[in-house]
Amino acid sequence: MAITLGLVEAIDSNGVYVSMPGSRGVLRGPYLTLQDVAVGDRVLTVTTDDGETVAVSSRPGLPDAVFNVLDFGATGDGVTDDTLALQGAFDAAIPGQTLLLPAGKTFRHTGVLTVATNDIVITGGGTLLATEEETSAVLVTGDRVSINGVTFRMGATTSRWTEYEQMKLRIHADGVTVRNVKVDGSAAAGIHVDQSSNFLIEDVLVMDTRADAIHITYGSHHGRVVRPLCIRAGDDGVAVVSYVNDGVICHDIDIIGARQVGQLWGRAFSVVGGNNITFRDIESNFSAGAAIYIACEDSFNTYGVDNVLVDGAVLSNSNRQADETAAWRPSPAEGRIVHGAVILFNGQAAPLAIRNVTMRNVIINDTTPDGYDQVAIRYGLQENLAFHNFTIRGGSEYAWAVSDVPTTSIRRVGFWQDGFPLPDINGW
C-alpha cells in the first residue's frame, strides 16, 4: 500500500476532498467521518490492495514537525532502489516540516531526486547513494531548504560528466543552507550552486569528485562558504565562475576558512569572472595548478573580475601538475600546467578586465620548482592590483613575474622570499 500526506480542501456529502502531491482525491471509508477533520487539516491516507483509498488518521491544524522517509516505503538497505519512495517523501513535505533520513541507513537512488518544497529541513544522518552516473544528482529548487548531517555518496564512476543531472548536490534556489554534509564522490561537481542567492555552505566535506568540489556559477550572489574541506577534487576546490553566455555575473560571495588537499586537476581556489568575492584564512596543500587563480578566460568566454580580496592564505606544495617528470604529477597522462602558486590571467580583450584585486598576509611554501614563477600576473587589461605581506619559502627560485601588464597597475609591499625582501612596487 502507498502512504501519502494530503491536505483537506473541502468537505461535502460525497466525502472529504484532499489534495495530494500530483493529484486530488476524495476520501471515504469507515475510518473517517466528517466530524474527524476540518478544511486545512492534514490527513494520512493509504491506498489498499484493492485500490480503495481510506483515511487512517487525521491531525488538525499544523502538520507534524517531523516525519521519516521510512514511512513512505524507503528501505535504506543500500541495495533496494528507493528512488520512488524518496521522491514521494520529498514531494509530500509541507513547509515547516523536518524530513528524517535515519542514521545508519543508506538509501539507494537511480534517478535525480528533487527537493522542491520551500522551508523544510532534511536531516537525520543517513546516506543518499546514487548508483547511476547519468542521473545521480540531488536537486534543491525549494527556497530556504536546510540540509544538515546528510551524506551524498556516488557509486563507481567511469568518466567526468558535465550536465546538471550529474552534479551530486545541486542548489538552484534562494536561502538554502547546507551544513555538516559529506559529499563522497561525484560524477561531476560535488556541490553546484547556480542562479541562487543568500546561500550558506558550512562545515562540509567534499571528496573524490570528478569536477570541482564546490562550483558557484550562473549569477549566484550573496552567499557564504564557511570551513569547507575539499579532498582530491577532480578539478578546482572552490570556484566562482561567470560565463558571458549566461549573461549574469556572480557577486558578493565570501569563502572563509576553506581547506583544499590534493587534486587530480585544476586550482585550489579560483575566481573566473565575478565581483565582490572574498577569501579569508584559506589553506591549500598539493594543488594541481595554481593554489589561487584569478582569471578572465577566453577559452571558456568568462566575464572579468572586479573587487576580489584574499586576506590570509597558506599555500603549500602548489602546482604539482607542473612537474617535468610525468609520474610525479597528480594526472600523469595529462600535460603540464605551469601556474606557480598564484596567477592572475586575462585572456579576454578589453573592456573585460581584472580590476581591484587585493591579496595580503599570504604564506607560500614549497611551490613545485618546475612551476617557475611563484606569483605571476599575465596579459590583458589589469588594474589596481595589490600584494601586501607575502612570505615565500622554498620551492621555485622565481618569486615574481609580470607579462604585458604595466607596473602602474601594481602595488607590491612587504614581499619576502627565503628571508630576503623584494623591492616595493608603488604603481598606483
Coordinates of C-alpha atoms in Angstrom, one line a residue:
M1 CA 0.0 0.0 0.0
A2 CA 1.1 3.6 -0.7
I3 CA 1.2 6.2 2.1
T4 CA 0.5 9.8 1.2
L5 CA 0.2 13.0 3.1
G6 CA -2.7 15.3 2.0
L7 CA -4.4 18.5 2.9
V8 CA -8.2 18.8 3.3
E9 CA -9.5 21.2 0.7
A10 CA -13.3 20.8 1.1
I11 CA -15.9 18.6 2.7
D12 CA -19.4 17.8 1.5
S13 CA -21.9 14.9 1.5
N14 CA -19.8 13.0 -1.0
G15 CA -16.7 12.8 1.1
V16 CA -13.6 14.7 2.1
Y17 CA -11.7 16.3 -0.8
V18 CA -7.9 16.0 -0.3
S19 CA -5.1 17.5 -2.3
M20 CA -2.0 15.2 -2.5
P21 CA 1.3 15.6 -4.4
G22 CA 0.4 15.5 -8.1
S23 CA -3.2 14.6 -7.5
R24 CA -6.5 15.3 -5.8
G25 CA -8.8 12.7 -4.3
V26 CA -11.9 12.0 -2.3
L27 CA -11.6 10.0 0.9
R28 CA -14.3 7.7 2.0
G29 CA -14.5 4.7 4.3
P30 CA -15.1 3.6 7.9
Y31 CA -12.0 5.2 9.2
L32 CA -13.1 8.7 8.5
T33 CA -16.2 10.7 9.4
L34 CA -17.0 14.2 8.5
Q35 CA -16.5 15.2 12.2
D36 CA -12.9 13.9 12.2
V37 CA -11.5 16.7 10.0
A38 CA -11.8 20.3 9.0
V39 CA -10.7 22.2 6.0
G40 CA -7.0 22.8 6.2
D41 CA -6.3 19.6 8.3
R42 CA -3.6 17.2 7.2
V43 CA -4.5 13.6 6.8
L44 CA -2.5 10.4 6.2
T45 CA -4.0 8.2 3.6
V46 CA -3.5 4.7 2.5
T47 CA -4.3 3.1 -0.9
T48 CA -5.2 -0.6 -0.1
D49 CA -4.5 -3.6 -2.4
D50 CA -8.0 -3.3 -4.0
G51 CA -7.4 0.3 -4.8
E52 CA -9.8 1.8 -2.2
T53 CA -8.5 5.0 -0.7
V54 CA -9.2 5.4 3.0
A55 CA -8.0 7.8 5.7
V56 CA -6.4 6.1 8.7
S57 CA -5.7 9.3 10.7
S58 CA -6.1 13.0 10.7
R59 CA -4.3 15.7 12.6
P60 CA -5.9 19.1 12.7
G61 CA -4.0 22.3 12.4
L62 CA -0.3 22.4 11.7
P63 CA 1.5 19.5 10.0
D64 CA 3.6 17.1 12.1
A65 CA 7.0 18.7 12.7
V66 CA 9.0 15.6 11.8
F67 CA 8.4 12.6 9.5
N68 CA 10.6 9.8 8.3
V69 CA 11.3 8.6 4.7
L70 CA 10.8 5.0 6.0
D71 CA 7.1 5.9 6.4
F72 CA 7.0 6.3 2.6
G73 CA 8.3 2.9 1.8
A74 CA 12.0 3.6 1.6
T75 CA 14.1 0.7 2.9
G76 CA 17.5 2.2 3.5
D77 CA 19.3 -1.1 3.0
G78 CA 21.7 0.3 0.3
V79 CA 20.5 -2.3 -2.2
T80 CA 16.8 -1.7 -2.9
D81 CA 16.1 1.2 -5.3
D82 CA 14.4 3.7 -3.1
T83 CA 14.1 6.4 -5.8
L84 CA 10.3 6.5 -5.9
A85 CA 9.9 6.3 -2.1
L86 CA 12.4 9.1 -1.5
Q87 CA 10.8 11.3 -4.2
G88 CA 7.4 10.7 -2.7
A89 CA 8.7 11.8 0.7
F90 CA 10.2 15.0 -0.7
D91 CA 7.0 15.7 -2.7
A92 CA 4.8 15.2 0.4
A93 CA 6.8 17.6 2.6
I94 CA 4.9 20.7 3.8
P95 CA 6.7 24.0 4.7
G96 CA 7.9 23.9 8.2
Q97 CA 8.4 20.1 8.4
T98 CA 11.6 18.1 9.0
L99 CA 12.3 15.1 6.9
L100 CA 14.4 12.4 8.5
L101 CA 16.9 10.2 6.7
P102 CA 17.8 8.0 9.7
A103 CA 21.4 7.5 10.6
G104 CA 22.8 4.1 9.7
K105 CA 20.6 3.8 6.7
T106 CA 21.7 4.0 3.1
F107 CA 19.1 5.0 0.6
R108 CA 19.9 4.0 -3.0
H109 CA 18.6 6.1 -5.8
T110 CA 18.9 5.6 -9.6
G111 CA 17.2 8.9 -10.7
V112 CA 17.6 12.5 -10.0
L113 CA 15.9 13.5 -6.7
T114 CA 14.3 16.9 -6.5
V115 CA 13.5 18.8 -3.3
A116 CA 11.0 21.5 -4.4
T117 CA 9.1 22.4 -1.2
N118 CA 10.1 25.7 0.5
D119 CA 11.1 26.0 4.1
I120 CA 11.8 22.3 5.0
V121 CA 14.7 20.6 6.9
I122 CA 16.3 17.4 5.7
T123 CA 18.4 15.8 8.4
G124 CA 19.0 12.6 10.3
G125 CA 22.5 11.4 9.4
G126 CA 21.5 9.0 6.7
T127 CA 23.2 8.5 3.3
L128 CA 21.8 9.0 -0.2
L129 CA 23.6 6.7 -2.5
A130 CA 23.5 7.3 -6.3
T131 CA 24.4 4.4 -8.5
E132 CA 23.6 5.7 -12.0
E133 CA 26.2 8.3 -13.1
E134 CA 24.0 10.0 -15.7
T135 CA 21.1 10.7 -13.2
S136 CA 23.0 11.0 -9.9
A137 CA 22.1 14.5 -8.8
V138 CA 20.0 15.7 -5.8
L139 CA 18.5 19.0 -6.9
V140 CA 17.2 21.6 -4.5
T141 CA 14.8 24.1 -6.0
G142 CA 12.8 24.9 -2.8
D143 CA 13.7 28.2 -1.2
R144 CA 15.1 28.2 2.3
V145 CA 15.7 24.5 2.4
S146 CA 18.1 23.4 5.1
I147 CA 20.2 20.2 4.8
N148 CA 22.1 19.1 7.9
G149 CA 24.1 16.0 8.6
V150 CA 23.4 14.0 5.4
T151 CA 25.9 12.1 3.3
F152 CA 25.6 12.3 -0.5
R153 CA 27.5 9.3 -2.0
M154 CA 28.3 8.4 -5.6
G155 CA 28.9 4.8 -6.6
A156 CA 31.6 4.0 -9.1
T157 CA 32.2 6.5 -11.9
T158 CA 33.7 5.9 -15.3
S159 CA 34.3 9.4 -16.5
R160 CA 33.8 13.1 -15.9
W161 CA 30.3 14.3 -16.6
T162 CA 29.2 17.9 -17.2
E163 CA 25.4 18.2 -17.1
Y164 CA 23.2 19.4 -14.2
E165 CA 21.8 15.9 -13.7
Q166 CA 25.3 14.7 -12.7
M167 CA 26.1 17.4 -10.1
K168 CA 25.9 15.5 -6.8
L169 CA 24.2 18.2 -4.8
R170 CA 22.8 21.0 -6.9
I171 CA 21.4 24.2 -5.4
H172 CA 19.1 26.1 -7.6
A173 CA 17.1 28.2 -5.1
D174 CA 17.4 31.1 -2.6
G175 CA 18.2 30.9 1.1
V176 CA 19.4 27.3 1.1
T177 CA 21.6 26.1 4.0
V178 CA 23.9 23.1 3.7
R179 CA 25.6 22.3 6.9
N180 CA 27.6 19.3 8.3
V181 CA 27.2 17.5 5.0
K182 CA 29.6 15.0 3.4
V183 CA 29.8 14.6 -0.4
D184 CA 31.6 11.3 -1.1
G185 CA 32.3 11.1 -4.8
S186 CA 30.5 12.7 -7.7
A187 CA 30.3 12.2 -11.5
A188 CA 30.7 15.9 -11.9
A189 CA 30.9 18.7 -9.3
G190 CA 30.3 17.9 -5.6
I191 CA 28.2 20.9 -4.7
H192 CA 27.0 23.0 -7.6
V193 CA 25.3 26.4 -6.9
D194 CA 23.6 28.2 -9.8
Q195 CA 21.1 31.1 -10.0
S196 CA 21.0 31.1 -6.2
S197 CA 21.2 33.8 -3.6
N198 CA 21.6 34.1 0.2
F199 CA 23.0 30.6 0.5
L200 CA 25.2 29.1 3.2
I201 CA 27.5 26.1 2.8
E202 CA 29.2 25.4 6.2
D203 CA 31.4 22.7 7.6
V204 CA 31.1 20.4 4.6
L205 CA 33.5 17.7 3.4
V206 CA 33.6 17.2 -0.3
M207 CA 35.9 14.5 -1.6
D208 CA 36.8 12.5 -4.8
T209 CA 34.7 14.4 -7.2
R210 CA 35.2 14.2 -11.0
A211 CA 34.9 18.0 -11.4
D212 CA 35.0 21.0 -8.9
A213 CA 34.4 20.2 -5.3
I214 CA 32.3 23.4 -4.9
H215 CA 31.3 25.3 -8.0
I216 CA 29.4 28.6 -7.8
T217 CA 28.1 30.0 -11.1
Y218 CA 25.2 31.5 -13.2
G219 CA 24.9 34.7 -11.3
S220 CA 24.7 33.3 -7.8
H221 CA 25.2 36.0 -5.2
H222 CA 25.2 36.9 -1.6
G223 CA 26.4 33.6 -0.4
R224 CA 28.9 32.2 2.2
V225 CA 31.1 29.1 2.1
V226 CA 32.5 28.5 5.6
R227 CA 35.1 26.0 6.6
P228 CA 34.7 23.5 3.7
L229 CA 37.3 20.7 3.4
C230 CA 37.9 19.7 -0.2
I231 CA 39.9 16.5 -0.7
R232 CA 41.1 15.0 -4.0
A233 CA 38.9 17.1 -6.2
G234 CA 38.9 16.3 -9.9
D235 CA 39.1 20.0 -10.7
D236 CA 39.0 23.2 -8.6
G237 CA 38.5 23.1 -4.9
V238 CA 36.2 26.2 -4.5
A239 CA 35.4 28.0 -7.8
V240 CA 33.4 31.1 -8.6
V241 CA 32.8 31.2 -12.4
S242 CA 30.7 33.6 -14.5
Y243 CA 30.2 32.8 -18.2
V244 CA 29.4 35.6 -20.7
N245 CA 26.9 33.3 -22.4
D246 CA 24.9 33.1 -19.2
G247 CA 24.5 36.9 -19.2
V248 CA 24.9 37.3 -15.4
I249 CA 27.9 37.7 -13.0
C250 CA 28.4 36.0 -9.6
H251 CA 28.9 38.6 -6.9
D252 CA 29.1 39.2 -3.1
I253 CA 30.3 35.8 -2.1
D254 CA 32.6 35.1 0.9
I255 CA 34.7 32.0 1.2
I256 CA 36.0 31.7 4.8
G257 CA 38.4 29.1 6.3
A258 CA 38.4 26.8 3.3
R259 CA 40.9 24.0 3.0
Q260 CA 41.9 22.1 -0.1
V261 CA 44.1 18.9 -0.1
G262 CA 45.2 17.1 -3.2
Q263 CA 43.8 17.4 -6.7
L264 CA 43.8 15.5 -9.9
W265 CA 43.4 18.7 -11.9
G266 CA 42.6 22.4 -11.6
R267 CA 43.2 25.0 -9.0
A268 CA 42.6 25.2 -5.3
F269 CA 40.6 28.5 -5.2
S270 CA 39.5 30.4 -8.2
V271 CA 37.5 33.4 -9.4
V272 CA 37.0 33.2 -13.1
G273 CA 34.6 36.1 -13.6
G274 CA 33.0 37.6 -10.5
N275 CA 32.6 40.8 -8.5
N276 CA 33.0 41.4 -4.7
I277 CA 34.5 38.0 -3.9
T278 CA 36.3 37.5 -0.6
F279 CA 38.6 34.7 0.6
R280 CA 39.7 34.7 4.2
D281 CA 42.0 32.3 6.1
I282 CA 42.3 29.7 3.4
E283 CA 44.7 26.8 3.1
S284 CA 45.8 24.7 0.1
N285 CA 48.2 21.7 0.1
F286 CA 49.2 19.9 -3.1
S287 CA 47.1 21.8 -5.7
A288 CA 47.4 20.6 -9.3
G289 CA 47.5 24.0 -10.9
A290 CA 47.8 27.3 -9.0
A291 CA 46.5 27.5 -5.4
I292 CA 44.9 30.9 -6.2
Y293 CA 43.7 31.6 -9.8
I294 CA 42.1 34.9 -10.6
A295 CA 41.2 35.0 -14.3
C296 CA 39.2 36.2 -17.2
E297 CA 39.3 33.3 -19.7
D298 CA 38.8 33.4 -23.5
S299 CA 38.7 29.6 -23.8
F300 CA 35.5 29.5 -21.7
N301 CA 34.4 33.1 -22.5
T302 CA 34.1 34.3 -18.9
Y303 CA 33.5 37.7 -17.5
G304 CA 36.1 39.8 -15.9
V305 CA 36.9 40.2 -12.2
D306 CA 36.3 43.2 -10.0
N307 CA 37.0 43.6 -6.3
V308 CA 38.5 40.4 -5.1
L309 CA 40.1 40.2 -1.7
V310 CA 42.3 37.4 -0.4
D311 CA 43.1 38.0 3.3
G312 CA 45.1 35.3 4.9
A313 CA 46.3 32.2 3.0
V314 CA 48.8 29.4 3.4
L315 CA 49.6 27.8 0.1
S316 CA 51.9 24.7 0.3
N317 CA 53.2 22.4 -2.4
S318 CA 51.3 24.2 -5.2
N319 CA 51.2 23.4 -8.9
R320 CA 52.1 19.7 -8.8
Q321 CA 50.9 19.3 -12.3
A322 CA 54.0 21.4 -13.4
D323 CA 56.4 18.6 -12.6
E324 CA 58.7 17.8 -15.5
T325 CA 58.5 14.2 -14.5
A326 CA 55.1 12.9 -15.6
A327 CA 54.9 10.2 -12.9
W328 CA 55.1 12.9 -10.2
R329 CA 52.1 14.8 -11.5
P330 CA 48.6 14.1 -10.0
S331 CA 47.4 13.4 -13.5
P332 CA 50.4 11.7 -15.2
A333 CA 48.6 11.2 -18.5
E334 CA 47.8 14.9 -18.9
G335 CA 50.2 17.7 -19.9
R336 CA 51.9 20.2 -17.6
I337 CA 50.2 23.2 -16.1
V338 CA 52.7 25.9 -15.3
H339 CA 51.0 28.3 -12.9
G340 CA 53.1 28.7 -9.8
A341 CA 51.2 29.3 -6.5
V342 CA 49.3 32.5 -7.5
I343 CA 48.4 33.6 -11.0
L344 CA 46.3 36.4 -12.4
F345 CA 45.5 35.8 -16.0
N346 CA 43.4 37.8 -18.5
G347 CA 42.9 36.1 -21.9
Q348 CA 40.0 38.3 -22.9
A349 CA 40.1 41.6 -24.9
A350 CA 39.2 44.9 -23.3
P351 CA 36.8 46.1 -21.9
L352 CA 36.8 42.8 -20.0
A353 CA 39.4 43.2 -17.2
I354 CA 40.8 42.1 -13.9
R355 CA 40.4 45.1 -11.5
N356 CA 40.8 45.9 -7.8
V357 CA 42.4 42.7 -6.6
T358 CA 44.0 42.7 -3.1
M359 CA 46.0 39.9 -1.6
R360 CA 47.5 40.2 1.8
N361 CA 49.0 38.1 4.5
V362 CA 49.9 35.2 2.2
I363 CA 52.4 32.4 3.0
I364 CA 53.7 30.3 0.1
N365 CA 55.6 27.1 0.9
D366 CA 57.5 24.8 -1.4
T367 CA 55.8 25.5 -4.7
T368 CA 56.9 22.9 -7.3
P369 CA 60.2 24.2 -8.8
D370 CA 59.1 23.3 -12.3
G371 CA 56.1 25.7 -11.7
Y372 CA 58.5 28.6 -12.3
D373 CA 57.1 31.9 -11.1
Q374 CA 55.5 31.7 -7.7
V375 CA 53.4 34.8 -8.2
A376 CA 52.5 35.8 -11.8
I377 CA 50.5 38.5 -13.5
R378 CA 49.9 37.8 -17.1
Y379 CA 48.3 39.6 -20.0
G380 CA 45.3 41.7 -20.8
L381 CA 43.7 44.7 -19.1
Q382 CA 44.5 44.5 -15.3
E383 CA 44.3 47.5 -13.0
N384 CA 44.7 48.2 -9.3
L385 CA 46.4 45.0 -8.1
A386 CA 47.8 45.0 -4.6
F387 CA 50.1 42.4 -2.9
H388 CA 50.9 43.0 0.7
N389 CA 52.8 40.9 3.2
F390 CA 53.8 37.9 1.2
T391 CA 56.3 35.3 2.6
I392 CA 57.7 32.8 0.2
R393 CA 59.7 29.8 1.4
G394 CA 61.4 27.1 -0.7
G395 CA 60.3 25.8 -4.0
S396 CA 60.8 27.7 -7.2
E397 CA 63.6 30.3 -7.2
Y398 CA 61.4 32.6 -9.3
A399 CA 59.3 34.6 -7.0
W400 CA 57.6 37.1 -9.3
A401 CA 56.8 37.6 -13.0
V402 CA 54.7 40.2 -14.9
S403 CA 53.8 39.8 -18.6
D404 CA 52.2 42.6 -20.6
V405 CA 50.8 44.4 -17.6
P406 CA 52.2 47.8 -16.7
T407 CA 53.8 48.4 -13.4
T408 CA 51.4 51.4 -12.9
S409 CA 48.7 48.7 -12.3
I410 CA 50.6 47.0 -9.5
R411 CA 51.4 47.7 -5.8
R412 CA 53.7 45.3 -4.0
V413 CA 54.7 45.9 -0.4
G414 CA 56.3 43.6 2.2
F415 CA 57.2 40.8 -0.3
W416 CA 59.8 38.3 1.0
Q417 CA 61.5 35.3 -0.4
D418 CA 63.6 33.0 1.8
G419 CA 64.2 35.8 4.3
F420 CA 65.1 38.4 1.7
P421 CA 62.9 41.4 0.8
L422 CA 61.9 42.2 -2.8
P423 CA 61.7 45.8 -3.7
D424 CA 58.4 47.5 -3.2
I425 CA 56.4 48.5 -6.2
N426 CA 54.1 51.5 -5.9
G427 CA 52.5 51.7 -9.3
W428 CA 49.3 53.3 -8.1

